[in-house]
Amino acid sequence: GSGESGAPLEIPDLNGSESIPVEGLGQLIAAERSLADDARTAGAPATAVNDLVTASGQLDQQLAGLQALADDPAQAAAATARVEQMKRTATSANVAFATALLRDADAKVQSLPRNAQSPTVTGTLAELRTSVESSASNTDPVQSLGAARDALAKSQAFSAAITGAYTALAANKAKTE
């Protein structure tokens, strides 16, 4: 099920603008929610999805607090600090999501019998691991969101490979019985 919801949302640059990027942060929150929905639809582990949902709730609260500060020039420093806090919240949620996908994949491969491990399984797991490890140092929320989406796609490819491995295992077992 890849529908239109997987399309990347246009999020304005959250860095270097003179004003507080309230609209851009609102779009970032919407993109985080969209990722959580897509992950849930794709059958991602609940632990991974729940972290994104929790982060979206935190971001909503942080944005509400920011909106109260955004138009007051005397609150500029506090507003800027809130923006940075929101970027960190989103980025760490995206990294945690990708890491949870990798943990889930590692657990699944551990329970797969040795004789069922195929090049497709090991290859898709390696791609997921590379994706997650390269995104772990991301500090930009929009880049980390893209990396989290990439990890979700690679996790889905891994899940398909695992399903294929179990199907092949069952077919081979049926032949030998």
Coordinates of N, CA, C and O in Angstrom, one line a residue:
G1 N 0.7 -1.2 0.0 CA 0.0 0.0 0.0 C 0.8 1.3 0.0 O 0.8 1.9 1.0
S2 N 1.3 1.7 -1.1 CA 1.9 3.0 -1.2 C 1.0 3.9 -1.9 O 0.8 3.8 -3.1
G3 N 0.3 4.8 -1.2 CA -0.6 5.8 -1.8 C 0.1 7.1 -1.9 O 1.3 7.2 -1.9
E4 N -0.7 8.1 -2.1 CA -0.1 9.5 -2.2 C 0.5 9.9 -0.9 O 1.2 10.9 -0.8
S5 N 0.1 9.3 0.3 CA 0.5 9.8 1.6 C 2.0 9.6 1.7 O 2.6 10.3 2.6
G6 N 2.7 8.8 0.9 CA 4.1 8.6 1.0 C 4.9 9.7 0.4 O 6.1 9.8 0.5
A7 N 4.2 10.6 -0.4 CA 4.9 11.7 -1.0 C 5.5 12.6 0.0 O 4.8 13.0 1.0
P8 N 6.7 13.1 -0.2 CA 7.3 14.0 0.7 C 6.6 15.3 0.8 O 6.2 15.8 -0.3
L9 N 6.4 15.8 2.0 CA 5.7 17.1 2.1 C 6.8 18.2 1.9 O 7.9 18.0 2.3
E10 N 6.3 19.3 1.3 CA 7.3 20.4 1.2 C 7.3 21.2 2.5 O 6.4 21.8 2.9
I11 N 8.4 21.1 3.1 CA 8.6 21.8 4.4 C 9.6 22.9 4.2 O 10.7 22.6 3.7
P12 N 9.2 24.1 4.4 CA 10.1 25.2 4.2 C 11.4 25.1 5.1 O 11.4 24.4 6.1
D13 N 12.4 25.8 4.7 CA 13.7 25.7 5.4 C 13.4 26.3 6.8 O 12.9 27.3 7.0
L14 N 13.8 25.5 7.8 CA 13.6 25.9 9.2 C 14.8 26.6 9.8 O 14.8 27.0 10.9
N15 N 15.9 26.8 9.0 CA 17.1 27.4 9.4 C 17.3 28.8 8.8 O 16.9 29.0 7.7
G16 N 17.9 29.7 9.5 CA 18.3 30.9 9.0 C 17.3 31.9 8.6 O 17.6 32.9 8.0
S17 N 16.0 31.7 8.9 CA 15.0 32.7 8.6 C 15.0 33.7 9.7 O 15.3 33.4 10.9
E18 N 14.7 34.9 9.3 CA 14.6 36.0 10.3 C 13.5 35.8 11.3 O 13.6 36.1 12.5
S19 N 12.3 35.4 10.7 CA 11.2 35.2 11.6 C 11.1 33.8 12.1 O 11.9 32.9 11.7
I20 N 10.3 33.6 13.1 CA 10.1 32.2 13.7 C 9.3 31.4 12.7 O 8.2 31.8 12.3
P21 N 9.8 30.2 12.3 CA 9.1 29.4 11.2 C 7.9 28.6 11.7 O 7.9 27.4 11.6
V22 N 6.9 29.3 12.2 CA 5.7 28.6 12.8 C 5.1 27.7 11.7 O 4.8 26.6 12.0
E23 N 4.9 28.3 10.5 CA 4.2 27.5 9.5 C 5.0 26.3 9.1 O 4.5 25.2 9.0
G24 N 6.3 26.4 9.0 CA 7.2 25.3 8.6 C 7.2 24.2 9.7 O 7.2 23.0 9.4
L25 N 7.2 24.7 11.0 CA 7.1 23.7 12.1 C 5.8 23.0 12.1 O 5.8 21.8 12.3
G26 N 4.7 23.7 11.7 CA 3.4 23.0 11.6 C 3.4 22.0 10.6 O 2.9 20.9 10.7
Q27 N 4.1 22.3 9.4 CA 4.2 21.3 8.3 C 5.1 20.1 8.7 O 4.8 19.0 8.3
L28 N 6.1 20.4 9.5 CA 7.0 19.3 10.0 C 6.2 18.4 10.9 O 6.3 17.1 10.8
I29 N 5.4 18.9 11.8 CA 4.5 18.1 12.6 C 3.6 17.2 11.8 O 3.4 16.0 12.0
A30 N 3.0 17.8 10.8 CA 2.1 17.1 9.9 C 2.8 15.9 9.2 O 2.3 14.8 9.0
A31 N 4.1 16.2 8.8 CA 4.9 15.2 8.1 C 5.2 14.1 9.1 O 5.3 12.9 8.7
E32 N 5.5 14.4 10.4 CA 5.8 13.4 11.4 C 4.5 12.5 11.6 O 4.6 11.3 11.7
R33 N 3.4 13.1 11.6 CA 2.1 12.4 11.8 C 1.9 11.5 10.6 O 1.5 10.3 10.7
S34 N 2.2 12.0 9.4 CA 2.0 11.2 8.2 C 2.9 10.0 8.2 O 2.5 8.9 7.8
L35 N 4.2 10.2 8.6 CA 5.1 9.1 8.7 C 4.6 8.0 9.7 O 4.6 6.8 9.4
A36 N 4.0 8.5 10.9 CA 3.5 7.5 11.9 C 2.3 6.7 11.2 O 2.2 5.5 11.4
D37 N 1.4 7.4 10.5 CA 0.3 6.8 9.9 C 0.7 5.8 8.8 O 0.2 4.6 8.8
D38 N 1.7 6.2 8.0 CA 2.2 5.3 7.0 C 2.9 4.1 7.6 O 2.8 3.0 7.1
A39 N 3.6 4.3 8.7 CA 4.3 3.2 9.4 C 3.3 2.2 9.9 O 3.5 1.0 9.8
R40 N 2.3 2.8 10.5 CA 1.2 1.9 11.1 C 0.6 1.1 10.0 O 0.4 -0.1 10.2
T41 N 0.3 1.7 8.9 CA -0.4 1.0 7.8 C 0.5 -0.1 7.2 O 0.1 -1.1 6.8
A42 N 1.9 0.2 7.2 CA 2.8 -0.7 6.7 C 3.1 -1.9 7.7 O 3.9 -2.8 7.3
G43 N 2.5 -1.8 8.9 CA 2.7 -2.9 9.8 C 4.0 -2.8 10.6 O 4.6 -3.8 11.1
A44 N 4.6 -1.5 10.7 CA 5.8 -1.3 11.5 C 5.5 -1.7 13.0 O 4.3 -1.6 13.4
P45 N 6.5 -2.1 13.7 CA 6.3 -2.4 15.1 C 5.7 -1.3 15.9 O 6.1 -0.1 15.7
A46 N 4.8 -1.6 16.8 CA 4.1 -0.6 17.6 C 5.0 0.3 18.4 O 4.8 1.5 18.5
T47 N 6.1 -0.3 18.9 CA 7.1 0.5 19.6 C 7.6 1.7 18.8 O 7.7 2.8 19.3
A48 N 7.9 1.4 17.5 CA 8.5 2.4 16.6 C 7.4 3.5 16.4 O 7.7 4.7 16.4
V49 N 6.2 3.0 16.0 CA 5.1 4.0 15.7 C 4.7 4.8 16.9 O 4.5 6.0 16.8
N50 N 4.6 4.2 18.1 CA 4.2 4.9 19.3 C 5.2 6.1 19.6 O 4.7 7.1 20.1
D51 N 6.5 5.9 19.4 CA 7.4 6.9 19.6 C 7.2 8.1 18.8 O 7.3 9.3 19.2
L52 N 6.8 7.9 17.5 CA 6.5 9.0 16.6 C 5.2 9.7 17.0 O 5.1 10.9 17.0
V53 N 4.2 8.9 17.5 CA 2.9 9.5 17.9 C 3.2 10.4 19.2 O 2.7 11.5 19.3
T54 N 4.0 9.9 20.1 CA 4.3 10.6 21.3 C 5.1 11.9 21.0 O 4.7 13.0 21.5
A55 N 6.0 11.8 20.0 CA 6.8 13.0 19.6 C 5.8 14.0 18.9 O 6.0 15.2 19.2
S56 N 4.9 13.6 18.1 CA 3.9 14.5 17.5 C 3.1 15.3 18.6 O 2.9 16.5 18.4
G57 N 2.7 14.6 19.6 CA 2.0 15.2 20.7 C 2.9 16.3 21.4 O 2.4 17.4 21.7
Q58 N 4.1 15.9 21.6 CA 5.1 16.8 22.3 C 5.3 18.1 21.4 O 5.3 19.2 21.8
L59 N 5.4 17.8 20.1 CA 5.6 18.9 19.1 C 4.4 19.8 19.1 O 4.6 21.1 19.0
D60 N 3.2 19.3 19.1 CA 2.0 20.1 19.2 C 2.0 21.0 20.4 O 1.7 22.2 20.2
Q61 N 2.4 20.5 21.5 CA 2.5 21.3 22.8 C 3.5 22.4 22.6 O 3.4 23.5 23.0
Q62 N 4.7 22.0 22.1 CA 5.8 23.0 21.9 C 5.4 24.1 20.9 O 5.7 25.2 21.1
L63 N 4.7 23.7 19.9 CA 4.3 24.7 18.9 C 3.2 25.6 19.5 O 3.3 26.8 19.2
A64 N 2.3 25.1 20.3 CA 1.4 26.0 21.0 C 2.1 27.0 21.8 O 1.8 28.2 21.8
G65 N 3.1 26.5 22.6 CA 3.9 27.5 23.4 C 4.7 28.5 22.5 O 4.8 29.6 22.9
L66 N 5.1 28.0 21.4 CA 5.9 28.9 20.5 C 5.0 30.0 19.9 O 5.4 31.1 19.8
Q67 N 3.8 29.6 19.5 CA 2.9 30.6 18.9 C 2.6 31.8 19.8 O 2.5 32.9 19.4
A68 N 2.6 31.5 21.1 CA 2.4 32.5 22.1 C 3.6 33.5 22.2 O 3.4 34.7 22.5
L69 N 4.8 33.0 21.8 CA 6.0 33.8 21.9 C 6.3 34.5 20.6 O 7.0 35.5 20.5
A70 N 5.9 33.9 19.5 CA 6.4 34.2 18.1 C 6.2 35.7 17.8 O 7.1 36.2 17.1
D71 N 5.1 36.3 18.2 CA 4.9 37.7 17.7 C 5.4 38.7 18.7 O 5.2 39.9 18.4
D72 N 6.0 38.3 19.8 CA 6.5 39.3 20.8 C 8.0 39.4 20.6 O 8.7 38.5 21.0
P73 N 8.5 40.6 20.1 CA 9.9 40.8 19.9 C 10.7 40.6 21.2 O 11.9 40.1 21.1
A74 N 10.1 40.9 22.3 CA 10.8 40.7 23.6 C 11.1 39.3 23.9 O 11.9 38.9 24.8
Q75 N 10.3 38.4 23.3 CA 10.4 36.9 23.5 C 11.2 36.2 22.4 O 11.2 35.0 22.3
A76 N 12.0 37.0 21.6 CA 12.7 36.4 20.5 C 13.6 35.3 20.9 O 13.7 34.2 20.2
A77 N 14.4 35.5 21.9 CA 15.4 34.5 22.4 C 14.7 33.2 22.8 O 15.1 32.1 22.5
A78 N 13.6 33.4 23.6 CA 12.8 32.2 24.1 C 12.2 31.5 22.9 O 12.2 30.3 22.9
A79 N 11.7 32.3 21.9 CA 11.1 31.6 20.7 C 12.1 30.8 19.9 O 11.9 29.7 19.5
T80 N 13.3 31.4 19.8 CA 14.4 30.7 19.0 C 14.8 29.5 19.7 O 15.0 28.4 19.1
A81 N 14.9 29.5 21.1 CA 15.2 28.3 21.9 C 14.1 27.3 21.7 O 14.4 26.1 21.6
R82 N 12.9 27.7 21.6 CA 11.7 26.7 21.4 C 11.8 26.1 20.1 O 11.6 24.9 19.9
V83 N 12.2 26.9 19.0 CA 12.3 26.3 17.7 C 13.4 25.2 17.7 O 13.2 24.1 17.2
E84 N 14.5 25.5 18.3 CA 15.6 24.5 18.4 C 15.2 23.3 19.2 O 15.6 22.2 18.8
Q85 N 14.4 23.5 20.2 CA 13.9 22.3 21.0 C 13.0 21.5 20.1 O 13.1 20.2 20.2
M86 N 12.2 22.1 19.3 CA 11.3 21.3 18.5 C 12.0 20.6 17.4 O 11.7 19.4 17.1
K87 N 13.1 21.2 16.9 CA 13.9 20.5 15.9 C 14.6 19.3 16.5 O 14.6 18.2 15.9
R88 N 15.0 19.4 17.7 CA 15.7 18.3 18.4 C 14.7 17.2 18.7 O 14.9 16.0 18.5
T89 N 13.5 17.6 19.1 CA 12.4 16.6 19.4 C 12.1 15.8 18.2 O 12.0 14.5 18.2
A90 N 11.9 16.4 17.0 CA 11.5 15.8 15.8 C 12.7 14.9 15.3 O 12.5 13.7 15.0
T91 N 13.9 15.4 15.4 CA 15.1 14.6 14.9 C 15.3 13.4 15.8 O 15.5 12.3 15.2
S92 N 15.2 13.5 17.1 CA 15.5 12.4 17.9 C 14.4 11.3 17.8 O 14.6 10.1 17.8
A93 N 13.1 11.8 17.5 CA 12.0 10.8 17.3 C 12.3 10.1 16.0 O 12.0 8.8 15.9
N94 N 12.7 10.7 15.0 CA 13.0 10.1 13.7 C 14.1 9.1 13.8 O 14.0 7.9 13.3
V95 N 15.2 9.4 14.5 CA 16.3 8.5 14.7 C 15.8 7.3 15.5 O 16.2 6.2 15.2
A96 N 15.1 7.6 16.6 CA 14.6 6.5 17.5 C 13.7 5.5 16.7 O 13.7 4.3 16.8
F97 N 12.8 6.1 15.8 CA 11.9 5.3 14.9 C 12.8 4.4 14.0 O 12.5 3.1 14.0
A98 N 13.8 4.9 13.4 CA 14.6 4.1 12.5 C 15.3 3.0 13.3 O 15.4 1.9 12.8
T99 N 15.8 3.4 14.4 CA 16.6 2.4 15.3 C 15.6 1.3 15.7 O 16.0 0.1 15.8
A100 N 14.4 1.6 16.1 CA 13.4 0.6 16.5 C 13.1 -0.3 15.3 O 12.9 -1.6 15.6
L101 N 13.0 0.2 14.1 CA 12.8 -0.7 12.9 C 14.0 -1.7 12.8 O 13.8 -2.9 12.5
L102 N 15.2 -1.2 13.0 CA 16.4 -2.1 12.9 C 16.4 -3.1 14.0 O 16.7 -4.3 13.7
R103 N 16.1 -2.7 15.2 CA 16.0 -3.7 16.4 C 15.0 -4.8 16.1 O 15.2 -6.0 16.3
D104 N 13.8 -4.4 15.5 CA 12.8 -5.4 15.2 C 13.3 -6.3 14.1 O 13.1 -7.5 14.2
A105 N 14.0 -5.8 13.1 CA 14.5 -6.6 12.0 C 15.6 -7.6 12.6 O 15.6 -8.8 12.2
D106 N 16.4 -7.1 13.4 CA 17.5 -8.0 14.0 C 16.8 -9.1 14.8 O 17.3 -10.2 14.8
A107 N 15.7 -8.8 15.6 CA 15.1 -9.8 16.3 C 14.4 -10.9 15.4 O 14.5 -12.1 15.7
K108 N 13.8 -10.4 14.3 CA 13.2 -11.3 13.3 C 14.2 -12.2 12.7 O 14.0 -13.4 12.5
V109 N 15.4 -11.7 12.4 CA 16.4 -12.5 11.7 C 17.0 -13.5 12.7 O 17.4 -14.6 12.3
Q110 N 17.0 -13.2 14.0 CA 17.5 -14.1 15.0 C 16.6 -15.3 15.1 O 17.1 -16.4 15.3
S111 N 15.3 -15.1 14.9 CA 14.4 -16.2 15.0 C 14.2 -17.0 13.8 O 13.5 -18.1 13.7
L112 N 14.8 -16.5 12.7 CA 14.7 -17.3 11.4 C 15.7 -18.4 11.4 O 16.9 -18.2 11.7
P113 N 15.3 -19.6 11.1 CA 16.3 -20.7 11.1 C 17.4 -20.5 10.1 O 17.2 -19.9 9.1
R114 N 18.6 -20.9 10.5 CA 19.8 -20.7 9.6 C 19.6 -21.1 8.2 O 20.0 -20.4 7.3
N115 N 18.9 -22.3 8.0 CA 18.8 -22.8 6.6 C 17.7 -22.0 5.8 O 17.6 -22.2 4.6
A116 N 17.1 -21.0 6.5 CA 16.1 -20.2 5.8 C 16.6 -18.8 5.4 O 16.0 -18.1 4.7
Q117 N 17.8 -18.5 5.9 CA 18.4 -17.2 5.6 C 18.9 -17.2 4.2 O 19.7 -18.0 3.8
S118 N 18.4 -16.2 3.4 CA 18.7 -16.1 2.0 C 19.5 -14.8 1.8 O 19.6 -14.0 2.6
P119 N 20.2 -14.7 0.6 CA 20.9 -13.5 0.3 C 19.9 -12.3 0.3 O 20.4 -11.2 0.6
T120 N 18.7 -12.5 0.0 CA 17.7 -11.4 0.0 C 17.5 -10.9 1.4 O 17.4 -9.7 1.7
V121 N 17.4 -11.9 2.4 CA 17.2 -11.5 3.8 C 18.4 -10.7 4.3 O 18.3 -9.6 4.8
T122 N 19.6 -11.3 4.1 CA 20.8 -10.7 4.6 C 21.1 -9.3 3.9 O 21.5 -8.4 4.5
G123 N 20.8 -9.3 2.6 CA 21.0 -8.0 1.8 C 20.0 -6.9 2.3 O 20.5 -5.8 2.4
T124 N 18.7 -7.2 2.4 CA 17.8 -6.2 2.8 C 18.1 -5.7 4.3 O 17.9 -4.6 4.6
L125 N 18.5 -6.7 5.1 CA 18.9 -6.3 6.5 C 20.1 -5.4 6.5 O 20.1 -4.4 7.2
A126 N 21.1 -5.7 5.6 CA 22.3 -4.8 5.6 C 21.9 -3.4 5.1 O 22.4 -2.4 5.6
E127 N 21.0 -3.4 4.1 CA 20.6 -2.0 3.6 C 19.9 -1.2 4.7 O 20.1 0.0 4.8
L128 N 19.0 -1.9 5.4 CA 18.3 -1.2 6.5 C 19.4 -0.7 7.6 O 19.3 0.4 8.0
R129 N 20.3 -1.6 7.9 CA 21.3 -1.2 8.9 C 22.1 0.0 8.4 O 22.4 0.9 9.2
T130 N 22.6 0.0 7.2 CA 23.3 1.1 6.6 C 22.5 2.4 6.7 O 23.0 3.4 7.0
S131 N 21.2 2.3 6.3 CA 20.3 3.5 6.3 C 20.2 4.0 7.7 O 20.4 5.2 7.9
V132 N 20.0 3.2 8.7 CA 19.8 3.6 10.1 C 21.1 4.2 10.6 O 21.1 5.2 11.3
E133 N 22.2 3.5 10.4 CA 23.5 4.0 10.9 C 23.9 5.3 10.3 O 24.4 6.1 11.0
S134 N 23.6 5.5 9.0 CA 24.0 6.7 8.4 C 23.2 7.9 8.9 O 23.6 9.0 8.8
S135 N 21.9 7.6 9.3 CA 21.0 8.7 9.7 C 21.1 9.0 11.2 O 20.6 10.0 11.6
A136 N 21.9 8.2 11.9 CA 21.9 8.3 13.4 C 22.5 9.7 13.8 O 22.2 10.2 14.9
S137 N 23.4 10.2 13.0 CA 24.1 11.5 13.3 C 23.4 12.7 12.8 O 23.9 13.8 12.9
N138 N 22.2 12.5 12.1 CA 21.4 13.6 11.6 C 21.0 14.6 12.6 O 20.5 14.2 13.7
T139 N 21.2 15.9 12.4 CA 20.8 16.9 13.3 C 19.7 17.8 12.7 O 19.0 18.6 13.4
D140 N 19.4 17.6 11.4 CA 18.4 18.4 10.7 C 17.1 17.6 10.7 O 17.0 16.4 10.3
P141 N 16.0 18.2 11.2 CA 14.7 17.4 11.3 C 14.2 17.0 10.0 O 13.6 15.9 9.9
V142 N 14.3 17.8 8.9 CA 13.8 17.4 7.6 C 14.6 16.3 7.0 O 14.0 15.3 6.5
Q143 N 15.9 16.4 7.1 CA 16.8 15.3 6.7 C 16.5 14.0 7.5 O 16.4 12.9 6.9
S144 N 16.3 14.1 8.8 CA 16.1 12.9 9.6 C 14.7 12.3 9.2 O 14.6 11.1 9.3
L145 N 13.8 13.1 8.9 CA 12.5 12.6 8.5 C 12.6 11.8 7.2 O 12.0 10.7 7.0
G146 N 13.4 12.4 6.2 CA 13.6 11.6 5.0 C 14.3 10.3 5.2 O 14.0 9.3 4.6
A147 N 15.3 10.3 6.1 CA 16.0 9.1 6.5 C 15.1 8.1 7.2 O 15.2 6.9 7.0
A148 N 14.2 8.6 8.0 CA 13.2 7.7 8.7 C 12.3 7.0 7.6 O 12.0 5.8 7.7
R149 N 11.9 7.8 6.6 CA 11.1 7.2 5.6 C 11.9 6.2 4.8 O 11.3 5.2 4.4
D150 N 13.1 6.5 4.5 CA 14.0 5.5 3.8 C 14.1 4.2 4.7 O 14.0 3.1 4.1
A151 N 14.3 4.4 6.0 CA 14.4 3.2 6.8 C 13.1 2.4 6.8 O 13.1 1.2 6.8
L152 N 11.9 3.1 6.8 CA 10.7 2.4 6.7 C 10.6 1.6 5.4 O 10.2 0.4 5.4
A153 N 11.0 2.2 4.3 CA 10.9 1.5 3.0 C 11.9 0.3 3.0 O 11.5 -0.8 2.6
K154 N 13.0 0.4 3.6 CA 14.0 -0.7 3.7 C 13.5 -1.8 4.7 O 13.7 -3.0 4.5
S155 N 12.8 -1.3 5.7 CA 12.2 -2.3 6.7 C 11.1 -3.1 6.0 O 11.0 -4.3 6.2
Q156 N 10.3 -2.5 5.1 CA 9.3 -3.2 4.4 C 9.9 -4.2 3.4 O 9.4 -5.3 3.3
A157 N 11.0 -3.8 2.8 CA 11.7 -4.8 1.9 C 12.2 -6.0 2.7 O 12.1 -7.1 2.2
F158 N 12.8 -5.7 3.8 CA 13.3 -6.7 4.7 C 12.1 -7.7 5.1 O 12.2 -8.9 5.1
S159 N 11.0 -7.1 5.5 CA 9.8 -7.9 6.0 C 9.3 -8.8 4.8 O 9.0 -9.9 5.1
A160 N 9.3 -8.3 3.6 CA 9.0 -9.1 2.5 C 9.9 -10.2 2.3 O 9.6 -11.4 2.0
A161 N 11.2 -10.0 2.5 CA 12.3 -11.0 2.3 C 12.1 -12.1 3.4 O 12.2 -13.3 3.1
I162 N 11.8 -11.7 4.6 CA 11.6 -12.6 5.7 C 10.4 -13.5 5.4 O 10.4 -14.7 5.6
T163 N 9.3 -12.9 5.0 CA 8.1 -13.6 4.6 C 8.4 -14.6 3.5 O 8.0 -15.8 3.6
G164 N 9.2 -14.2 2.5 CA 9.6 -15.1 1.4 C 10.4 -16.3 2.0 O 10.3 -17.4 1.5
A165 N 11.3 -16.0 2.9 CA 12.2 -17.0 3.5 C 11.3 -18.1 4.2 O 11.6 -19.3 4.1
Y166 N 10.3 -17.6 5.0 CA 9.5 -18.6 5.7 C 8.6 -19.4 4.8 O 8.4 -20.6 5.0
T167 N 8.2 -18.7 3.7 CA 7.4 -19.4 2.7 C 8.2 -20.5 2.0 O 7.8 -21.7 1.8
A168 N 9.5 -20.2 1.7 CA 10.4 -21.2 1.0 C 10.7 -22.3 2.0 O 10.7 -23.5 1.6
L169 N 10.9 -22.0 3.3 CA 11.1 -23.0 4.3 C 10.0 -24.0 4.4 O 10.2 -25.2 4.4
A170 N 8.8 -23.4 4.4 CA 7.6 -24.3 4.5 C 7.4 -25.2 3.3 O 7.1 -26.3 3.4
A171 N 7.7 -24.6 2.1 CA 7.6 -25.4 0.9 C 8.6 -26.5 0.8 O 8.3 -27.6 0.4
N172 N 9.9 -26.2 1.3 CA 10.9 -27.2 1.3 C 10.5 -28.3 2.3 O 10.8 -29.5 2.1
K173 N 10.0 -27.9 3.5 CA 9.6 -28.9 4.5 C 8.5 -29.8 4.0 O 8.5 -31.0 4.2
A174 N 7.5 -29.2 3.2 CA 6.4 -30.0 2.7 C 7.0 -31.0 1.7 O 6.5 -32.1 1.6
K175 N 8.0 -30.6 0.9 CA 8.6 -31.5 -0.1 C 9.3 -32.7 0.6 O 9.2 -33.8 0.1
T176 N 9.9 -32.5 1.7 CA 10.6 -33.6 2.4 C 9.8 -34.5 3.3 O 10.2 -35.5 3.7
E177 N 8.5 -34.0 3.5 CA 7.7 -34.9 4.4 C 6.9 -35.9 3.6 O 6.6 -35.8 2.5

